[in-house]
Short mmCIF file of C-alpha atoms in Angstrom, two decimals:
data_model
loop_
_atom_site.label_atom_id
_atom_site.label_comp_id
_atom_site.label_asym_id
_atom_site.label_seq_id
_atom_site.Cartn_x
_atom_site.Cartn_y
_atom_site.Cartn_z
CA MET R 646 0.00 0.00 0.00
CA GLU R 647 2.28 2.72 -1.28
CA GLU R 648 -0.46 5.33 -1.09
CA LEU R 649 -1.03 4.55 2.60
CA LYS R 650 2.68 4.95 3.30
CA ASN R 651 2.56 8.36 1.64
CA ILE R 652 -0.48 9.34 3.70
CA ILE R 653 1.16 8.27 6.96
CA ALA R 654 4.24 10.28 6.00
CA LYS R 655 2.01 13.38 5.91
CA ALA R 656 0.69 12.81 9.44
CA SER R 657 3.37 14.96 11.06
CA GLU R 658 1.97 17.96 9.15
CA ASN R 659 -1.23 17.56 11.18
CA ASP R 660 0.53 17.40 14.54
CA THR R 661 -0.84 20.74 15.71
CA VAL R 662 -2.75 22.08 18.71
CA GLU R 663 -5.74 22.81 16.47
CA VAL R 664 -5.91 19.23 15.21
CA LYS R 665 -5.51 17.88 18.75
CA LYS R 666 -8.43 20.01 19.91
CA PHE R 667 -10.48 18.67 17.01
CA LEU R 668 -9.51 15.11 17.94
CA PHE R 669 -10.58 15.71 21.55
CA GLY R 670 -14.00 16.71 20.21
CA SER R 671 -14.21 13.50 18.18
CA ILE R 672 -13.53 11.15 21.07
CA GLU R 673 -16.09 8.56 22.11
CA TYR R 674 -15.12 8.54 25.79
CA THR R 675 -15.48 4.86 26.56
CA THR R 676 -15.68 2.58 29.58
CA LEU R 677 -16.36 -1.08 28.84
CA LYS R 678 -14.95 -2.95 31.82
CA CYS R 679 -16.28 -5.96 33.69
CA THR R 680 -15.75 -3.87 36.84
CA ASP R 681 -18.02 -1.01 35.70
CA SER R 682 -20.75 -0.11 38.19
CA GLU R 683 -23.34 2.62 38.52
CA GLN R 684 -20.94 4.49 40.79
CA SER R 685 -17.92 4.18 38.50
CA VAL R 686 -19.91 5.16 35.41
CA MET R 687 -21.34 8.16 37.24
CA ALA R 688 -17.79 9.27 38.14
CA PHE R 689 -16.74 8.68 34.54
CA VAL R 690 -19.50 10.97 33.26
CA GLU R 691 -18.70 13.59 35.88
CA GLN R 692 -15.26 13.88 34.32
CA VAL R 693 -16.90 15.06 31.09
CA ASN R 694 -18.96 17.55 33.09
CA ARG R 695 -15.78 18.88 34.75
CA TRP R 696 -13.95 19.29 31.45
CA ASP R 697 -16.84 21.37 30.17
CA ASN R 698 -16.59 23.67 33.19
CA GLU R 699 -12.82 23.78 33.57
CA ARG R 700 -11.67 23.76 29.94
CA PRO R 701 -13.91 26.10 27.93
CA ASP R 702 -11.14 26.24 25.32
CA LEU R 703 -11.82 22.59 24.41
CA PRO R 704 -14.78 21.09 22.57
CA HIS R 705 -16.71 18.46 24.47
CA PRO R 706 -16.16 14.78 23.58
CA ALA R 707 -18.55 13.60 20.88
CA THR R 708 -19.94 10.70 22.85
CA ILE R 709 -19.87 8.72 26.07
CA CYS R 710 -19.89 4.99 25.31
CA VAL R 711 -20.99 2.39 27.89
CA TYR R 712 -22.73 -0.95 28.26
CA PRO R 713 -26.54 -0.80 27.73
CA CYS R 714 -27.35 -1.26 31.41
CA PHE R 715 -25.66 2.08 32.15
CA ALA R 716 -27.48 4.22 29.58
CA ASP R 717 -29.82 5.61 32.22
CA VAL R 718 -26.93 6.45 34.56
CA VAL R 719 -25.25 8.46 31.79
CA ASN R 720 -28.55 10.08 30.86
CA GLN R 721 -29.16 11.18 34.46
CA THR R 722 -25.59 12.34 35.16
CA LEU R 723 -24.54 14.05 31.94
CA GLU R 724 -24.88 17.85 32.05
CA VAL R 725 -23.17 18.77 28.77
CA GLU R 726 -25.38 19.57 25.78
CA GLY R 727 -24.50 17.84 22.53
CA VAL R 728 -22.71 14.79 23.94
CA GLU R 729 -24.26 11.62 22.52
CA ILE R 730 -24.91 8.51 24.60
CA ALA R 731 -23.64 5.40 22.82
CA CYS R 732 -24.23 1.83 23.96
CA VAL R 733 -22.52 -1.31 22.73
CA SER R 734 -25.41 -3.67 22.12
CA GLY R 735 -26.21 -7.08 20.72
CA ALA R 736 -24.01 -9.36 22.85
CA PHE R 737 -20.91 -7.19 22.72
CA PRO R 738 -18.12 -8.09 22.01
CA SER R 739 -18.81 -11.54 20.53
CA SER R 740 -22.19 -10.93 18.88
CA GLN R 741 -22.97 -14.54 19.76
CA THR R 742 -26.55 -14.73 20.93
CA PHE R 743 -30.07 -14.96 19.53
CA PRO R 744 -31.12 -12.08 17.24
CA GLU R 745 -34.18 -11.57 19.45
CA ILE R 746 -31.90 -10.92 22.44
CA LYS R 747 -29.89 -8.40 20.43
CA ILE R 748 -33.03 -6.49 19.49
CA ALA R 749 -34.39 -6.55 23.04
CA GLU R 750 -31.10 -5.28 24.48
CA THR R 751 -30.97 -2.50 21.90
CA ALA R 752 -34.57 -1.44 22.51
CA LEU R 753 -33.96 -1.27 26.26
CA ALA R 754 -30.81 0.83 25.77
CA ILE R 755 -32.70 3.29 23.56
CA LYS R 756 -35.55 3.47 26.07
CA ASP R 757 -33.01 4.40 28.76
CA GLY R 758 -31.52 7.21 26.70
CA ALA R 759 -29.03 5.78 24.20
CA THR R 760 -28.79 8.01 21.14
CA GLU R 761 -26.30 5.77 19.31
CA ILE R 762 -25.85 2.01 19.14
CA ASP R 763 -22.60 0.14 18.43
CA MET R 764 -23.20 -3.45 17.29
CA VAL R 765 -20.68 -6.12 16.37
CA MET R 766 -21.21 -7.64 12.97
CA PRO R 767 -21.75 -11.41 13.30
CA VAL R 768 -18.22 -12.24 12.20
CA GLY R 769 -18.73 -15.98 12.43
CA LYS R 770 -21.62 -15.84 9.98
CA PHE R 771 -19.53 -13.85 7.53
CA LEU R 772 -16.53 -16.19 7.71
CA ALA R 773 -18.91 -19.13 7.20
CA GLY R 774 -20.20 -17.51 3.99
CA ASP R 775 -23.59 -16.36 5.26
CA GLU R 776 -23.46 -12.81 3.91
CA GLU R 777 -27.24 -12.50 3.72
CA GLY R 778 -27.52 -13.51 7.35
CA VAL R 779 -25.04 -10.78 8.25
CA MET R 780 -27.07 -8.18 6.38
CA ASP R 781 -30.34 -9.40 7.91
CA GLU R 782 -29.01 -8.87 11.44
CA ILE R 783 -27.75 -5.38 10.63
CA ARG R 784 -31.06 -4.47 8.96
CA GLU R 785 -33.00 -5.67 12.01
CA MET R 786 -30.80 -3.65 14.35
CA LYS R 787 -31.16 -0.55 12.18
CA ALA R 788 -34.93 -1.00 12.12
CA CYS R 789 -34.89 -1.13 15.91
CA CYS R 790 -32.83 2.08 16.03
CA GLY R 791 -35.01 3.90 13.51
CA ASP R 792 -33.95 7.16 11.92
CA GLY R 793 -33.27 8.94 15.20
CA VAL R 794 -30.59 6.65 16.63
CA ALA R 795 -27.33 6.15 14.74
CA LEU R 796 -26.10 2.58 14.21
CA LYS R 797 -22.37 1.85 14.16
CA VAL R 798 -21.37 -1.56 12.84
CA ILE R 799 -18.13 -2.97 14.24
CA LEU R 800 -16.40 -5.15 11.65
CA GLU R 801 -13.79 -6.56 14.06
CA THR R 802 -11.17 -6.16 11.36
CA GLY R 803 -8.49 -8.06 13.27
CA CYS R 804 -10.55 -11.24 12.87
CA LEU R 805 -11.19 -10.70 9.16
CA LYS R 806 -7.52 -11.26 8.24
CA THR R 807 -7.57 -9.87 4.68
CA ALA R 808 -8.16 -6.51 3.03
CA GLU R 809 -10.71 -8.16 0.75
CA ASN R 810 -12.76 -9.34 3.74
CA ILE R 811 -12.62 -5.86 5.25
CA ARG R 812 -13.80 -4.46 1.94
CA LYS R 813 -16.66 -6.98 1.64
CA THR R 814 -17.92 -6.41 5.17
CA SER R 815 -17.69 -2.62 4.82
CA PHE R 816 -20.09 -2.75 1.89
CA LEU R 817 -22.33 -5.35 3.54
CA ALA R 818 -22.72 -3.08 6.57
CA MET R 819 -23.32 0.10 4.58
CA ASN R 820 -25.77 -1.56 2.20
CA ALA R 821 -27.68 -2.91 5.22
CA GLY R 822 -28.09 0.59 6.68
CA ALA R 823 -25.06 1.28 8.90
CA ASP R 824 -24.64 4.95 9.76
CA TYR R 825 -20.98 4.33 10.70
CA ILE R 826 -18.52 1.53 10.18
CA LYS R 827 -16.11 0.89 13.03
CA THR R 828 -12.90 -1.11 13.08
CA SER R 829 -12.87 -3.03 16.33
CA THR R 830 -14.25 -3.80 19.76
CA GLY R 831 -10.86 -3.38 21.41
CA LYS R 832 -11.33 -6.82 22.95
CA GLU R 833 -9.47 -8.88 20.34
CA LYS R 834 -5.70 -9.25 19.99
CA VAL R 835 -5.62 -7.04 16.87
CA SER R 836 -7.65 -3.83 17.01
CA ALA R 837 -7.62 -0.76 14.77
CA THR R 838 -4.79 -0.51 12.24
CA PRO R 839 -4.02 2.13 9.60
CA GLU R 840 -4.26 -0.59 6.95
CA ALA R 841 -7.84 -1.48 7.93
CA ALA R 842 -8.76 2.20 8.25
CA TYR R 843 -7.45 2.93 4.78
CA VAL R 844 -9.53 0.14 3.20
CA MET R 845 -12.66 1.15 5.11
CA CYS R 846 -12.33 4.82 4.16
CA GLN R 847 -11.87 3.87 0.50
CA CYS R 848 -15.11 1.85 0.74
CA ILE R 849 -16.95 4.76 2.37
CA LYS R 850 -15.81 7.00 -0.47
CA GLU R 851 -16.93 4.53 -3.14
CA TYR R 852 -20.27 4.04 -1.41
CA TYR R 853 -20.83 7.80 -1.20
CA GLU R 854 -19.99 8.29 -4.87
CA LYS R 855 -22.45 5.55 -5.84
CA GLU R 856 -25.29 6.04 -3.34
CA GLY R 857 -24.92 9.69 -2.28
CA ARG R 858 -25.12 8.79 1.43
CA MET R 859 -22.34 9.76 3.82
CA VAL R 860 -21.33 7.02 6.26
CA GLY R 861 -19.18 7.83 9.29
CA PHE R 862 -15.91 6.18 10.26
CA LYS R 863 -14.75 5.12 13.74
CA PRO R 864 -11.39 3.54 14.51
CA ALA R 865 -11.38 1.99 17.99
CA GLY R 866 -9.04 -0.12 20.07
CA GLY R 867 -5.32 0.39 20.48
CA ILE R 868 -5.35 4.18 20.04
CA ASN R 869 -2.65 4.82 22.61
CA SER R 870 -1.05 8.10 21.54
CA SER R 871 -1.94 11.38 19.90
CA MET R 872 0.08 10.32 16.84
CA ASP R 873 -2.07 7.18 16.49
CA ALA R 874 -5.13 9.45 16.34
CA ILE R 875 -3.42 11.93 14.00
CA ILE R 876 -2.64 9.09 11.57
CA TYR R 877 -6.34 8.17 11.44
CA TYR R 878 -7.24 11.85 11.05
CA THR R 879 -4.80 12.07 8.13
CA ILE R 880 -6.24 8.97 6.45
CA VAL R 881 -9.75 10.43 6.68
CA LYS R 882 -8.55 13.82 5.42
CA GLU R 883 -6.65 12.39 2.44
CA VAL R 884 -9.12 9.66 1.41
CA LEU R 885 -12.51 11.16 2.31
CA GLY R 886 -11.80 14.88 2.48
CA GLU R 887 -12.92 17.81 4.58
CA GLN R 888 -16.58 16.74 4.53
CA TRP R 889 -15.73 13.98 6.99
CA LEU R 890 -13.61 16.13 9.29
CA ASN R 891 -16.25 16.85 11.90
CA ASN R 892 -17.32 15.03 15.04
CA LYS R 893 -20.45 13.65 13.39
CA MET R 894 -18.64 11.74 10.65
CA PHE R 895 -15.31 10.93 12.33
CA ARG R 896 -15.10 9.37 15.77
CA LEU R 897 -12.32 7.87 17.89
CA GLY R 898 -13.17 5.02 20.25
CA THR R 899 -10.91 5.52 23.28
CA SER R 900 -10.70 6.83 26.81
CA ARG R 901 -6.97 7.11 27.51
CA LEU R 902 -6.49 9.50 24.59
CA ALA R 903 -8.50 12.26 26.28
CA GLU R 904 -6.00 12.86 29.08
CA ILE R 905 -3.07 12.52 26.66
CA LEU R 906 -4.49 15.21 24.40
CA ILE R 907 -5.24 17.54 27.31
CA SER R 908 -1.64 17.21 28.55
CA GLU R 909 -0.25 17.94 25.08
CA ILE R 910 -2.63 20.82 24.37
CA GLY R 911 -1.64 22.40 27.69
#
């Protein structure tokens, strides 16, 4: 991927305070731990409230992302206008349960205040050749969300192994109604990579040129430094263009990055 190498080489040009502030505003501030509790999630949300009060020079994070059972806690604790409430739903992170359970979990999350849903594509079905079954599940989840709740489809690119599989699943998800495509759960050995991001952004561009519908992009998992985030920003900028450089179309699934960016912004 010579073009990707050239794009990554340009990333240093975007290593600026302005870009870092933009990236802070694109963060999906995420806690998905087995130790999460109502109390810990409440404290997590209060951090977003404090940033809004203490750092008026910064945009607010785009989203707070939690398990579905904590949607109401976020809804009751969050004081910052414009921050979305995202829930991972549908047997996250494996996607291995009955479709009826996935729909019920999603409906409950939305009832409790979720404004965005992150689902994991049924990777096993795809690898077994059941592409129609994959699309059916995504369509059902999107129908549950309706027009008012955005659906992000996690491809789990580290399990897909090849660029061709990433390409196929990107189009399957978008054709089935995904509002965003997302790289990873962060729970597998391989999470987001520039190579996967590059393929996915190319697919988003092709889909937009054919269908006229903009689909968002979310890398997640393994974003451990500001330069990691700047590389993804640069891929989006070079492949998709300025239209995608806002916190509606470009998201970063992370929590540790927020404090890193604040320390570097100063």
